[in-house]
Amino acid sequence: MIYPIRVDVSSKDNGLRIVDTILLDPTCLPIPPSTTNENYNSYNLYSQTILQNASFFAKNLLADMEVDGINKTEKIGRIRLVNNNDLIMMVENQIQKQLKSILEKESKRKMMNSTRNVNHYSKTTTKKRKLSGTDEEEKAVEDKDKVHDKEDASMESTEQEVVENDTTKEEGDKDGVDKEEAGKTTDTETKEDSKNDEENSKKQQDILKNLKTIHIRIKEDAIVYTDVIHVDTNPALPHLSNPILLAKSLVKDMNLPSSMTNSIAVTIAEQLHGLDVKPDITGLMQKDTPKSGELAAAYFERIQVDSDIPSAWKIDDKEENLAKTHHCKAAMPQYNLNQ
């Protein structure tokens, strides 16, 4: 399962703020736990793994941001982030707390899945045992029937006259038995149909229970993308809720630039883990905060978009130069301990 790690730190003088999100798969950490170090017990090894990975993420994140700010066409000063020890420590602290919560949650999820698999295996084994016992009983009944058939064959010659006299009576009894069997068959079919209906309704309720509504509201590189999707969060099918796979599929379906895959995957992962994104798209349609009701009305008249319909459009260069990047509310997922 993919988890988001939200980083939001500011320098002491508030002259610099870093906001970013890291998507992490806890099953493939960049620095895995060591299996050869005998100086650490399980708890110390667990803590050491968190510290090492948090330090790795913090340094690489700041290094990428420092290099990303350099533009070959525009000669601007390079902001030194890697040498800022205070900033590195603040980023590490946020990542450590969230990484610890992620590993704990992932451990609980694995235990639940293993318990579910054991229960499923035990039910299957019990069912097979019952079937094997039934087969033995049927075999014994068949053997008894064969013995009775042989006895009946030997007595057939002596009972012909009795059979001829009782033919009429047997036909009447047979008709009564057929009616009783037909009634029993109808009752059995009715019970099976009602049972199947109950199972189908229960499956539908489970599917609806696992569905999570995701609101995509992204404005990036002069492209605005709005969409609403429903993600199946069934823990037994983790690939259905993989934000990276979903993001790649949406980018392909909407013919968006591949660079938007990261932003879409991040917003899906954050909402799957508790971030609330409002369906309102007002901030995506305007280039600045309206100072009066007339200006706000003008913005709405210029661009009319149905928030329930998937859509993506490009802003012209003039408007993009004046536009301000619209940020959603900076918040942490529910599992985060760093409040």
mmCIF file of C-alpha atoms in Angstrom:
data_model
loop_
_atom_site.group_PDB
_atom_site.id
_atom_site.type_symbol
_atom_site.label_atom_id
_atom_site.label_comp_id
_atom_site.label_asym_id
_atom_site.label_seq_id
_atom_site.Cartn_x
_atom_site.Cartn_y
_atom_site.Cartn_z
ATOM 1 C CA MET A 1 0.000 0.000 0.000
ATOM 2 C CA ILE A 2 1.194 3.521 -0.851
ATOM 3 C CA TYR A 3 1.337 6.105 1.951
ATOM 4 C CA PRO A 4 1.921 9.881 1.698
ATOM 5 C CA ILE A 5 4.427 11.736 3.869
ATOM 6 C CA ARG A 6 3.613 15.431 4.073
ATOM 7 C CA VAL A 7 6.460 17.904 4.654
ATOM 8 C CA ASP A 8 5.633 21.494 5.626
ATOM 9 C CA VAL A 9 8.436 23.413 7.365
ATOM 10 C CA SER A 10 9.557 27.039 7.547
ATOM 11 C CA SER A 11 12.900 28.577 8.403
ATOM 12 C CA LYS A 12 13.344 30.381 11.724
ATOM 13 C CA ASP A 13 13.027 33.814 10.112
ATOM 14 C CA ASN A 14 10.002 32.633 8.046
ATOM 15 C CA GLY A 15 11.858 33.666 4.923
ATOM 16 C CA LEU A 16 11.679 30.173 3.467
ATOM 17 C CA ARG A 17 8.916 27.568 3.450
ATOM 18 C CA ILE A 18 9.132 24.046 2.054
ATOM 19 C CA VAL A 19 5.942 22.138 1.216
ATOM 20 C CA ASP A 20 6.096 18.752 -0.465
ATOM 21 C CA THR A 21 4.659 15.228 -0.333
ATOM 22 C CA ILE A 22 6.550 11.946 -0.583
ATOM 23 C CA LEU A 23 4.793 8.758 -1.681
ATOM 24 C CA LEU A 24 6.191 5.745 0.152
ATOM 25 C CA ASP A 25 5.769 2.002 -0.153
ATOM 26 C CA PRO A 26 6.861 0.652 3.276
ATOM 27 C CA THR A 27 7.660 -2.758 1.802
ATOM 28 C CA CYS A 28 10.607 -1.323 -0.170
ATOM 29 C CA LEU A 29 12.346 1.279 1.969
ATOM 30 C CA PRO A 30 15.468 2.897 0.462
ATOM 31 C CA ILE A 31 17.454 1.710 3.499
ATOM 32 C CA PRO A 32 16.063 -1.708 4.538
ATOM 33 C CA PRO A 33 16.552 -3.085 8.064
ATOM 34 C CA SER A 34 19.927 -4.742 8.570
ATOM 35 C CA THR A 35 19.878 -8.495 9.178
ATOM 36 C CA THR A 36 23.565 -8.850 10.075
ATOM 37 C CA ASN A 37 24.000 -6.319 12.861
ATOM 38 C CA GLU A 38 23.984 -8.248 16.141
ATOM 39 C CA ASN A 39 24.447 -5.170 18.345
ATOM 40 C CA TYR A 40 20.798 -4.146 18.044
ATOM 41 C CA ASN A 41 17.728 -5.878 19.342
ATOM 42 C CA SER A 42 14.437 -5.731 17.436
ATOM 43 C CA TYR A 43 13.316 -2.411 18.951
ATOM 44 C CA ASN A 44 16.645 -0.657 18.408
ATOM 45 C CA LEU A 45 16.817 -2.013 14.875
ATOM 46 C CA TYR A 46 13.304 -0.698 14.219
ATOM 47 C CA SER A 47 14.218 2.769 15.550
ATOM 48 C CA GLN A 48 17.503 2.781 13.646
ATOM 49 C CA THR A 49 15.681 1.962 10.410
ATOM 50 C CA ILE A 50 13.307 4.899 10.910
ATOM 51 C CA LEU A 51 16.147 7.331 11.672
ATOM 52 C CA GLN A 52 18.241 6.256 8.682
ATOM 53 C CA ASN A 53 15.367 6.462 6.213
ATOM 54 C CA ALA A 54 14.155 9.805 7.586
ATOM 55 C CA SER A 55 17.651 11.253 7.177
ATOM 56 C CA PHE A 56 17.863 9.853 3.643
ATOM 57 C CA PHE A 57 14.513 11.358 2.638
ATOM 58 C CA ALA A 58 15.263 14.751 4.211
ATOM 59 C CA LYS A 59 18.655 15.215 2.549
ATOM 60 C CA ASN A 60 17.475 14.055 -0.871
ATOM 61 C CA LEU A 61 14.349 16.191 -0.697
ATOM 62 C CA LEU A 62 16.302 19.355 0.107
ATOM 63 C CA ALA A 63 18.969 18.533 -2.481
ATOM 64 C CA ASP A 64 16.335 18.123 -5.198
ATOM 65 C CA MET A 65 14.676 21.404 -4.231
ATOM 66 C CA GLU A 66 18.000 23.224 -4.228
ATOM 67 C CA VAL A 67 18.881 22.022 -7.726
ATOM 68 C CA ASP A 68 15.330 22.383 -9.060
ATOM 69 C CA GLY A 69 15.424 26.126 -8.374
ATOM 70 C CA ILE A 70 18.262 26.693 -10.837
ATOM 71 C CA ASN A 71 17.195 27.841 -14.290
ATOM 72 C CA LYS A 72 19.704 28.012 -17.125
ATOM 73 C CA THR A 73 17.874 30.832 -18.915
ATOM 74 C CA GLU A 74 17.464 32.989 -15.830
ATOM 75 C CA LYS A 75 20.514 33.756 -13.723
ATOM 76 C CA ILE A 76 19.181 33.617 -10.184
ATOM 77 C CA GLY A 77 20.896 32.971 -6.908
ATOM 78 C CA ARG A 78 21.076 29.436 -5.619
ATOM 79 C CA ILE A 79 19.350 28.876 -2.286
ATOM 80 C CA ARG A 80 21.542 26.732 -0.055
ATOM 81 C CA LEU A 81 19.291 24.153 1.572
ATOM 82 C CA VAL A 82 21.562 21.158 2.099
ATOM 83 C CA ASN A 83 23.892 23.157 4.378
ATOM 84 C CA ASN A 84 21.032 24.411 6.562
ATOM 85 C CA ASN A 85 21.237 22.003 9.509
ATOM 86 C CA ASP A 86 18.228 23.474 11.313
ATOM 87 C CA LEU A 87 16.048 23.005 8.246
ATOM 88 C CA ILE A 88 17.294 19.444 7.798
ATOM 89 C CA MET A 89 16.456 18.598 11.413
ATOM 90 C CA MET A 90 12.913 19.992 11.100
ATOM 91 C CA VAL A 91 12.284 17.992 7.932
ATOM 92 C CA GLU A 92 13.718 14.836 9.527
ATOM 93 C CA ASN A 93 11.510 15.201 12.612
ATOM 94 C CA GLN A 94 8.349 15.444 10.520
ATOM 95 C CA ILE A 95 9.335 12.476 8.380
ATOM 96 C CA GLN A 96 10.334 10.356 11.412
ATOM 97 C CA LYS A 97 6.967 10.713 13.138
ATOM 98 C CA GLN A 98 4.988 9.975 9.996
ATOM 99 C CA LEU A 99 7.247 7.089 8.991
ATOM 100 C CA LYS A 100 6.820 5.491 12.412
ATOM 101 C CA SER A 101 3.030 5.745 12.125
ATOM 102 C CA ILE A 102 3.134 4.311 8.607
ATOM 103 C CA LEU A 103 5.190 1.271 9.644
ATOM 104 C CA GLU A 104 2.893 0.607 12.604
ATOM 105 C CA LYS A 105 -0.194 0.857 10.423
ATOM 106 C CA GLU A 106 1.343 -1.374 7.766
ATOM 107 C CA SER A 107 2.223 -3.987 10.404
ATOM 108 C CA LYS A 108 -1.387 -4.041 11.655
ATOM 109 C CA ARG A 109 -2.673 -4.316 8.095
ATOM 110 C CA LYS A 110 -0.438 -7.325 7.409
ATOM 111 C CA MET A 111 -1.620 -9.024 10.602
ATOM 112 C CA MET A 112 -5.258 -8.510 9.621
ATOM 113 C CA ASN A 113 -4.625 -9.903 6.137
ATOM 114 C CA SER A 114 -2.804 -12.948 7.519
ATOM 115 C CA THR A 115 -5.650 -13.604 9.968
ATOM 116 C CA ARG A 116 -8.167 -13.295 7.150
ATOM 117 C CA ASN A 117 -6.192 -15.737 4.996
ATOM 118 C CA VAL A 118 -5.928 -18.256 7.863
ATOM 119 C CA ASN A 119 -9.683 -18.096 8.455
ATOM 120 C CA HIS A 120 -10.346 -18.576 4.743
ATOM 121 C CA TYR A 121 -7.973 -21.577 4.641
ATOM 122 C CA SER A 122 -9.597 -23.188 7.694
ATOM 123 C CA LYS A 123 -13.073 -22.800 6.182
ATOM 124 C CA THR A 124 -11.903 -24.343 2.919
ATOM 125 C CA THR A 125 -10.270 -27.278 4.736
ATOM 126 C CA THR A 126 -13.399 -27.918 6.813
ATOM 127 C CA LYS A 127 -15.515 -27.878 3.688
ATOM 128 C CA LYS A 128 -13.226 -30.389 1.974
ATOM 129 C CA ARG A 129 -13.348 -32.672 5.010
ATOM 130 C CA LYS A 130 -17.132 -32.570 5.006
ATOM 131 C CA LEU A 131 -17.193 -33.392 1.319
ATOM 132 C CA SER A 132 -14.847 -36.344 1.823
ATOM 133 C CA GLY A 133 -17.042 -37.713 4.625
ATOM 134 C CA THR A 134 -20.124 -37.399 2.427
ATOM 135 C CA ASP A 135 -18.377 -39.253 -0.388
ATOM 136 C CA GLU A 136 -17.607 -42.166 1.938
ATOM 137 C CA GLU A 137 -21.240 -42.340 3.055
ATOM 138 C CA GLU A 138 -22.447 -42.312 -0.541
ATOM 139 C CA LYS A 139 -20.016 -45.103 -1.398
ATOM 140 C CA ALA A 140 -21.314 -47.231 1.497
ATOM 141 C CA VAL A 141 -24.897 -46.650 0.360
ATOM 142 C CA GLU A 142 -23.982 -47.699 -3.187
ATOM 143 C CA ASP A 143 -22.416 -50.947 -1.871
ATOM 144 C CA LYS A 144 -25.572 -51.712 0.087
ATOM 145 C CA ASP A 145 -27.668 -51.044 -3.007
ATOM 146 C CA LYS A 146 -25.575 -53.510 -5.006
ATOM 147 C CA VAL A 147 -26.148 -56.215 -2.360
ATOM 148 C CA HIS A 148 -29.875 -55.537 -2.378
ATOM 149 C CA ASP A 149 -29.925 -55.696 -6.179
ATOM 150 C CA LYS A 150 -28.393 -59.173 -6.121
ATOM 151 C CA GLU A 151 -30.942 -60.367 -3.549
ATOM 152 C CA ASP A 152 -33.761 -58.874 -5.584
ATOM 153 C CA ALA A 153 -32.507 -60.638 -8.715
ATOM 154 C CA SER A 154 -32.592 -64.021 -6.971
ATOM 155 C CA MET A 155 -36.101 -63.425 -5.687
ATOM 156 C CA GLU A 156 -37.406 -61.970 -8.961
ATOM 157 C CA SER A 157 -38.705 -65.271 -10.332
ATOM 158 C CA THR A 158 -40.767 -66.018 -7.209
ATOM 159 C CA GLU A 159 -42.293 -62.543 -6.991
ATOM 160 C CA GLN A 160 -43.532 -62.060 -10.567
ATOM 161 C CA GLU A 161 -47.124 -62.962 -9.745
ATOM 162 C CA VAL A 162 -47.175 -60.646 -6.730
ATOM 163 C CA VAL A 163 -45.754 -57.821 -8.829
ATOM 164 C CA GLU A 164 -48.459 -58.252 -11.475
ATOM 165 C CA ASN A 165 -51.189 -58.042 -8.870
ATOM 166 C CA ASP A 166 -49.737 -54.965 -7.194
ATOM 167 C CA THR A 167 -48.968 -52.996 -10.389
ATOM 168 C CA THR A 168 -52.001 -50.746 -10.093
ATOM 169 C CA LYS A 169 -51.283 -49.950 -6.452
ATOM 170 C CA GLU A 170 -47.620 -49.126 -7.157
ATOM 171 C CA GLU A 171 -48.550 -46.745 -9.974
ATOM 172 C CA GLY A 172 -50.845 -44.841 -7.631
ATOM 173 C CA ASP A 173 -48.164 -44.660 -4.952
ATOM 174 C CA LYS A 174 -45.620 -43.500 -7.539
ATOM 175 C CA ASP A 175 -47.826 -40.602 -8.601
ATOM 176 C CA GLY A 176 -48.132 -39.489 -4.976
ATOM 177 C CA VAL A 177 -44.376 -39.691 -4.446
ATOM 178 C CA ASP A 178 -43.721 -37.650 -7.622
ATOM 179 C CA LYS A 179 -46.038 -34.889 -6.390
ATOM 180 C CA GLU A 180 -44.312 -34.791 -3.003
ATOM 181 C CA GLU A 181 -40.857 -34.646 -4.646
ATOM 182 C CA ALA A 182 -42.002 -31.845 -6.970
ATOM 183 C CA GLY A 183 -43.226 -29.837 -3.979
ATOM 184 C CA LYS A 184 -39.958 -30.378 -2.122
ATOM 185 C CA THR A 185 -37.940 -29.345 -5.210
ATOM 186 C CA THR A 186 -39.928 -26.111 -5.534
ATOM 187 C CA ASP A 187 -39.362 -25.248 -1.874
ATOM 188 C CA THR A 188 -35.637 -25.981 -2.201
ATOM 189 C CA GLU A 189 -35.309 -23.776 -5.291
ATOM 190 C CA THR A 190 -37.137 -20.934 -3.538
ATOM 191 C CA LYS A 191 -34.814 -21.150 -0.542
ATOM 192 C CA GLU A 192 -31.734 -21.224 -2.788
ATOM 193 C CA ASP A 193 -32.942 -18.160 -4.729
ATOM 194 C CA SER A 194 -33.549 -16.187 -1.540
ATOM 195 C CA LYS A 195 -30.137 -17.228 -0.224
ATOM 196 C CA ASN A 196 -28.448 -16.111 -3.452
ATOM 197 C CA ASP A 197 -30.271 -12.772 -3.314
ATOM 198 C CA GLU A 198 -29.071 -12.210 0.249
ATOM 199 C CA GLU A 199 -25.480 -13.040 -0.715
ATOM 200 C CA ASN A 200 -25.593 -10.687 -3.719
ATOM 201 C CA SER A 201 -27.021 -7.833 -1.653
ATOM 202 C CA LYS A 202 -24.352 -8.400 0.992
ATOM 203 C CA LYS A 203 -21.606 -8.293 -1.660
ATOM 204 C CA GLN A 204 -23.008 -5.047 -3.061
ATOM 205 C CA GLN A 205 -23.075 -3.511 0.414
ATOM 206 C CA ASP A 206 -19.447 -4.532 0.984
ATOM 207 C CA ILE A 207 -18.433 -2.987 -2.346
ATOM 208 C CA LEU A 208 -20.222 0.286 -1.566
ATOM 209 C CA LYS A 209 -18.673 0.297 1.893
ATOM 210 C CA ASN A 210 -15.165 0.051 0.413
ATOM 211 C CA LEU A 211 -15.687 2.858 -2.121
ATOM 212 C CA LYS A 212 -13.895 6.137 -1.370
ATOM 213 C CA THR A 213 -14.783 9.344 -3.223
ATOM 214 C CA ILE A 214 -11.744 11.267 -4.495
ATOM 215 C CA HIS A 215 -11.995 14.886 -5.681
ATOM 216 C CA ILE A 216 -9.189 15.878 -8.043
ATOM 217 C CA ARG A 217 -8.629 19.645 -8.146
ATOM 218 C CA ILE A 218 -5.260 20.438 -9.759
ATOM 219 C CA LYS A 219 -3.843 23.521 -11.443
ATOM 220 C CA GLU A 220 -0.348 22.970 -12.769
ATOM 221 C CA ASP A 221 1.723 24.369 -15.660
ATOM 222 C CA ALA A 222 -1.198 26.321 -17.164
ATOM 223 C CA ILE A 223 -3.434 23.216 -17.094
ATOM 224 C CA VAL A 224 -6.479 22.845 -14.850
ATOM 225 C CA TYR A 225 -7.811 19.340 -14.206
ATOM 226 C CA THR A 226 -10.978 18.550 -12.235
ATOM 227 C CA ASP A 227 -12.451 15.105 -11.750
ATOM 228 C CA VAL A 228 -14.322 12.885 -9.283
ATOM 229 C CA ILE A 229 -13.457 9.195 -9.007
ATOM 230 C CA HIS A 230 -14.492 6.357 -6.700
ATOM 231 C CA VAL A 231 -11.701 4.082 -5.487
ATOM 232 C CA ASP A 232 -12.203 0.554 -4.162
ATOM 233 C CA THR A 233 -10.225 0.376 -0.901
ATOM 234 C CA ASN A 234 -10.709 -3.365 -0.355
ATOM 235 C CA PRO A 235 -7.528 -4.488 1.495
ATOM 236 C CA ALA A 236 -7.651 -7.839 -0.294
ATOM 237 C CA LEU A 237 -7.214 -6.028 -3.650
ATOM 238 C CA PRO A 238 -4.531 -3.379 -3.015
ATOM 239 C CA HIS A 239 -3.810 -2.828 -6.722
ATOM 240 C CA LEU A 240 -7.267 -1.261 -7.151
ATOM 241 C CA SER A 241 -6.333 1.598 -4.788
ATOM 242 C CA ASN A 242 -2.746 2.123 -5.958
ATOM 243 C CA PRO A 243 -2.548 5.914 -6.504
ATOM 244 C CA ILE A 244 0.314 5.666 -9.003
ATOM 245 C CA LEU A 245 -1.543 3.213 -11.249
ATOM 246 C CA LEU A 246 -4.707 5.308 -11.001
ATOM 247 C CA ALA A 247 -2.809 8.502 -11.831
ATOM 248 C CA LYS A 248 -1.186 6.955 -14.908
ATOM 249 C CA SER A 249 -4.563 5.725 -16.109
ATOM 250 C CA LEU A 250 -6.174 9.158 -15.651
ATOM 251 C CA VAL A 251 -3.315 10.919 -17.443
ATOM 252 C CA LYS A 252 -3.702 8.539 -20.375
ATOM 253 C CA ASP A 253 -7.503 8.819 -20.497
ATOM 254 C CA MET A 254 -7.534 12.634 -20.275
ATOM 255 C CA ASN A 255 -4.507 13.055 -22.585
ATOM 256 C CA LEU A 256 -2.641 15.075 -19.956
ATOM 257 C CA PRO A 257 1.123 15.702 -19.775
ATOM 258 C CA SER A 258 3.028 12.911 -18.046
ATOM 259 C CA SER A 259 4.427 15.479 -15.600
ATOM 260 C CA MET A 260 0.990 15.691 -13.940
ATOM 261 C CA THR A 261 1.128 12.033 -12.894
ATOM 262 C CA ASN A 262 2.915 12.892 -9.638
ATOM 263 C CA SER A 263 0.420 15.575 -8.626
ATOM 264 C CA ILE A 264 -2.568 13.331 -9.347
ATOM 265 C CA ALA A 265 -1.023 10.388 -7.472
ATOM 266 C CA VAL A 266 -0.262 12.611 -4.470
ATOM 267 C CA THR A 267 -3.788 14.013 -4.190
ATOM 268 C CA ILE A 268 -5.279 10.492 -4.493
ATOM 269 C CA ALA A 269 -2.955 9.074 -1.814
ATOM 270 C CA GLU A 270 -3.597 11.968 0.586
ATOM 271 C CA GLN A 271 -7.378 11.638 0.270
ATOM 272 C CA LEU A 272 -7.263 7.861 0.686
ATOM 273 C CA HIS A 273 -5.561 8.443 4.045
ATOM 274 C CA GLY A 274 -7.903 11.113 5.369
ATOM 275 C CA LEU A 275 -7.226 14.467 3.698
ATOM 276 C CA ASP A 276 -10.508 16.263 2.982
ATOM 277 C CA VAL A 277 -10.632 18.100 -0.357
ATOM 278 C CA LYS A 278 -13.777 20.125 -0.953
ATOM 279 C CA PRO A 279 -15.500 19.706 -4.340
ATOM 280 C CA ASP A 280 -15.559 23.486 -4.873
ATOM 281 C CA ILE A 281 -13.502 24.598 -7.912
ATOM 282 C CA THR A 282 -13.715 28.364 -7.376
ATOM 283 C CA GLY A 283 -10.010 28.772 -6.709
ATOM 284 C CA LEU A 284 -9.115 26.993 -9.939
ATOM 285 C CA MET A 285 -11.169 29.300 -12.163
ATOM 286 C CA GLN A 286 -9.918 32.666 -10.964
ATOM 287 C CA LYS A 287 -6.537 34.297 -11.417
ATOM 288 C CA ASP A 288 -6.650 36.340 -8.214
ATOM 289 C CA THR A 289 -8.736 36.691 -5.083
ATOM 290 C CA PRO A 290 -11.793 38.837 -5.988
ATOM 291 C CA LYS A 291 -12.125 41.913 -3.797
ATOM 292 C CA SER A 292 -15.817 42.504 -4.473
ATOM 293 C CA GLY A 293 -18.959 40.644 -5.421
ATOM 294 C CA GLU A 294 -18.940 42.165 -8.924
ATOM 295 C CA LEU A 295 -15.472 40.792 -9.632
ATOM 296 C CA ALA A 296 -16.443 37.370 -8.321
ATOM 297 C CA ALA A 297 -19.526 37.341 -10.568
ATOM 298 C CA ALA A 298 -17.354 38.290 -13.547
ATOM 299 C CA TYR A 299 -15.046 35.350 -12.862
ATOM 300 C CA PHE A 300 -17.954 32.910 -12.740
ATOM 301 C CA GLU A 301 -19.491 34.303 -15.945
ATOM 302 C CA ARG A 302 -16.218 33.898 -17.804
ATOM 303 C CA ILE A 303 -15.693 30.208 -16.977
ATOM 304 C CA GLN A 304 -18.610 27.878 -16.293
ATOM 305 C CA VAL A 305 -17.518 24.365 -15.322
ATOM 306 C CA ASP A 306 -19.551 21.477 -13.953
ATOM 307 C CA SER A 307 -17.525 20.092 -11.052
ATOM 308 C CA ASP A 308 -19.096 16.629 -11.425
ATOM 309 C CA ILE A 309 -17.891 16.152 -15.028
ATOM 310 C CA PRO A 310 -14.221 15.252 -15.661
ATOM 311 C CA SER A 311 -12.579 18.117 -17.507
ATOM 312 C CA ALA A 312 -9.202 19.651 -18.221
ATOM 313 C CA TRP A 313 -8.404 22.907 -19.961
ATOM 314 C CA LYS A 314 -5.402 25.121 -20.693
ATOM 315 C CA ILE A 315 -5.093 28.740 -19.583
ATOM 316 C CA ASP A 316 -3.747 31.234 -22.112
ATOM 317 C CA ASP A 317 -0.258 32.619 -21.557
ATOM 318 C CA LYS A 318 -1.422 36.098 -20.584
ATOM 319 C CA GLU A 319 -3.760 34.805 -17.914
ATOM 320 C CA GLU A 320 -1.206 32.280 -16.696
ATOM 321 C CA ASN A 321 1.397 34.995 -16.165
ATOM 322 C CA LEU A 322 -1.048 36.842 -13.935
ATOM 323 C CA ALA A 323 -2.406 33.756 -12.237
ATOM 324 C CA LYS A 324 -1.434 32.632 -8.796
ATOM 325 C CA THR A 325 -0.937 28.987 -8.054
ATOM 326 C CA HIS A 326 -3.906 27.643 -6.153
ATOM 327 C CA HIS A 327 -2.922 25.491 -3.176
ATOM 328 C CA CYS A 328 -5.331 23.267 -1.292
ATOM 329 C CA LYS A 329 -5.387 23.474 2.460
ATOM 330 C CA ALA A 330 -2.087 22.119 3.801
ATOM 331 C CA ALA A 331 -3.027 19.265 6.090
ATOM 332 C CA MET A 332 -1.662 15.967 7.322
ATOM 333 C CA PRO A 333 -3.260 12.561 6.755
ATOM 334 C CA GLN A 334 -5.134 11.087 9.698
ATOM 335 C CA TYR A 335 -2.369 8.662 10.631
ATOM 336 C CA ASN A 336 0.150 11.466 11.143
ATOM 337 C CA LEU A 337 1.277 12.121 14.728
ATOM 338 C CA ASN A 338 2.865 15.479 13.999
ATOM 339 C CA GLN A 339 0.030 17.899 14.699
#
